[in-house]
């Protein structure tokens, strides 16, 4: 990554990602709306995104399509951030003081980490200045 993008672009993308991630995680934590119905929709959108990315990568090889797919990736994963945060909050409230909470916390942390990484890489593709 450091060989492809300049350091300023990486730092900017990281700051944008951190702010976006924190904001959406806060929304997922405090919202009263049940977001469980969004999980299936987000997974369906992710499957469509994967198929579109494969088609663009191997068949179309279109730069503008890659740009649009990066924007869609950001939108999908900010949705996943809010969804995963709310899901983890609900799980914590249900399983308080139980031994299984440790393994659930590790799984939840991995989900949120993957959300962050995907947002970061997509924002870097959108705004990143290449060396």
CSV table of C-alpha atoms in Angstrom, one decimal:
chain,number,residue,atom,x,y,z
A,1,UNK,CA,0.0,0.0,0.0
A,2,UNK,CA,2.8,2.4,0.8
A,3,UNK,CA,4.4,1.6,-2.5
A,4,UNK,CA,1.3,2.5,-4.5
A,5,UNK,CA,-0.2,5.5,-2.6
A,6,UNK,CA,1.6,8.5,-1.2
A,7,UNK,CA,1.7,9.0,2.6
A,8,UNK,CA,-0.6,12.0,2.6
A,9,UNK,CA,-3.3,10.1,0.8
A,10,UNK,CA,-3.0,7.2,3.2
A,11,UNK,CA,-3.2,9.5,6.2
A,12,UNK,CA,-6.2,11.4,4.8
A,13,UNK,CA,-8.0,8.2,3.9
A,14,UNK,CA,-7.4,6.9,7.4
A,15,UNK,CA,-8.7,10.0,9.1
A,16,UNK,CA,-11.9,10.0,6.8
A,17,UNK,CA,-12.4,6.3,7.6
A,18,UNK,CA,-11.9,6.8,11.3
A,19,UNK,CA,-14.5,9.6,11.4
A,20,UNK,CA,-17.0,7.7,9.3
A,21,UNK,CA,-16.5,4.5,11.2
A,22,UNK,CA,-16.9,6.3,14.6
A,23,UNK,CA,-20.0,8.2,13.4
A,24,UNK,CA,-21.7,5.1,12.0
A,25,UNK,CA,-20.8,3.0,15.0
A,26,UNK,CA,-22.3,5.7,17.3
A,27,UNK,CA,-25.5,5.7,15.1
A,28,UNK,CA,-25.7,1.9,15.5
A,29,UNK,CA,-25.2,2.1,19.2
A,30,UNK,CA,-27.7,4.8,20.0
A,31,UNK,CA,-30.5,4.3,17.4
A,32,UNK,CA,-33.7,2.9,18.7
A,33,UNK,CA,-34.7,1.5,15.2
A,34,UNK,CA,-34.2,-2.2,14.9
A,35,UNK,CA,-31.6,-2.7,12.2
A,36,UNK,CA,-31.8,-6.5,12.1
A,37,UNK,CA,-33.7,-6.4,8.8
A,38,UNK,CA,-30.8,-4.5,7.2
A,39,UNK,CA,-28.5,-7.5,7.7
A,40,UNK,CA,-30.0,-9.6,4.9
A,41,UNK,CA,-30.2,-6.6,2.6
A,42,UNK,CA,-26.5,-5.7,3.2
A,43,UNK,CA,-25.4,-9.3,2.7
A,44,UNK,CA,-27.3,-9.4,-0.6
A,45,UNK,CA,-25.8,-6.1,-1.7
A,46,UNK,CA,-22.3,-7.4,-0.7
A,47,UNK,CA,-22.8,-10.5,-2.9
A,48,UNK,CA,-23.9,-8.3,-5.8
A,49,UNK,CA,-20.8,-6.1,-5.2
A,50,UNK,CA,-18.5,-9.1,-5.3
A,51,UNK,CA,-20.0,-10.3,-8.5
A,52,UNK,CA,-19.8,-6.8,-10.1
A,53,UNK,CA,-16.2,-6.5,-8.9
A,54,UNK,CA,-15.2,-9.8,-10.4
A,55,UNK,CA,-16.9,-9.0,-13.7
A,56,UNK,CA,-15.2,-5.5,-13.8
A,57,UNK,CA,-11.8,-7.0,-12.8
A,58,UNK,CA,-11.7,-9.8,-15.4
A,59,UNK,CA,-14.0,-8.7,-18.2
A,60,UNK,CA,-14.8,-5.0,-18.3
A,61,UNK,CA,-11.6,-3.6,-16.8
A,62,UNK,CA,-13.3,-0.2,-16.5
A,63,UNK,CA,-11.8,2.6,-14.4
A,64,UNK,CA,-15.1,4.5,-14.0
A,65,UNK,CA,-16.9,1.3,-13.0
A,66,UNK,CA,-14.1,0.7,-10.4
A,67,UNK,CA,-14.7,4.2,-9.0
A,68,UNK,CA,-18.5,3.5,-8.7
A,69,UNK,CA,-17.9,0.1,-7.1
A,70,UNK,CA,-15.6,1.8,-4.6
A,71,UNK,CA,-18.4,4.2,-3.6
A,72,UNK,CA,-20.9,1.4,-3.4
A,73,UNK,CA,-18.4,-0.5,-1.2
A,74,UNK,CA,-18.2,2.4,1.2
A,75,UNK,CA,-21.9,2.7,1.4
A,76,UNK,CA,-22.4,-1.0,2.1
A,77,UNK,CA,-19.7,-1.2,4.8
A,78,UNK,CA,-20.9,1.9,6.6
A,79,UNK,CA,-24.3,0.1,6.8
A,80,UNK,CA,-22.5,-3.0,8.1
A,81,UNK,CA,-20.7,-0.8,10.7
A,82,UNK,CA,-24.0,0.5,12.2
A,83,UNK,CA,-25.6,-3.0,11.9
A,84,UNK,CA,-22.7,-4.8,13.5
A,85,UNK,CA,-22.5,-2.3,16.3
A,86,UNK,CA,-26.2,-2.6,17.1
A,87,UNK,CA,-26.0,-6.4,16.9
A,88,UNK,CA,-23.0,-6.5,19.3
A,89,UNK,CA,-24.8,-4.2,21.7
A,90,UNK,CA,-27.9,-6.4,21.7
A,91,UNK,CA,-25.8,-9.6,22.2
A,92,UNK,CA,-23.9,-8.0,25.1
A,93,UNK,CA,-27.2,-7.0,26.8
A,94,UNK,CA,-28.5,-10.5,26.4
A,95,UNK,CA,-25.4,-12.5,27.5
A,96,UNK,CA,-24.1,-10.2,30.2
A,97,UNK,CA,-21.8,-12.0,32.7
A,98,UNK,CA,-21.6,-15.2,30.8
A,99,UNK,CA,-18.6,-17.1,29.7
A,100,UNK,CA,-19.6,-17.1,26.0
A,101,UNK,CA,-19.3,-13.3,25.9
A,102,UNK,CA,-15.5,-13.5,25.3
A,103,UNK,CA,-15.8,-15.5,22.1
A,104,UNK,CA,-18.7,-13.3,20.9
A,105,UNK,CA,-16.5,-10.2,21.6
A,106,UNK,CA,-13.7,-11.6,19.4
A,107,UNK,CA,-16.1,-12.4,16.6
A,108,UNK,CA,-17.7,-9.0,16.8
A,109,UNK,CA,-14.3,-7.2,16.9
A,110,UNK,CA,-13.3,-9.1,13.8
A,111,UNK,CA,-16.5,-8.0,12.0
A,112,UNK,CA,-16.0,-4.4,12.9
A,113,UNK,CA,-12.3,-4.6,11.9
A,114,UNK,CA,-13.2,-5.9,8.5
A,115,UNK,CA,-15.8,-3.2,8.1
A,116,UNK,CA,-13.1,-0.6,8.9
A,117,UNK,CA,-10.5,-2.1,6.5
A,118,UNK,CA,-13.0,-2.3,3.7
A,119,UNK,CA,-14.1,1.3,4.2
A,120,UNK,CA,-10.5,2.4,4.4
A,121,UNK,CA,-9.4,0.6,1.2
A,122,UNK,CA,-12.4,1.9,-0.7
A,123,UNK,CA,-11.8,5.5,0.4
A,124,UNK,CA,-8.2,5.2,-0.5
A,125,UNK,CA,-9.1,4.0,-4.0
A,126,UNK,CA,-11.6,6.9,-4.3
A,127,UNK,CA,-9.4,9.8,-3.0
A,128,UNK,CA,-5.9,8.3,-3.0
A,129,UNK,CA,-3.1,10.0,-5.0
A,130,UNK,CA,-0.9,7.4,-6.5
A,131,UNK,CA,2.9,7.8,-6.5
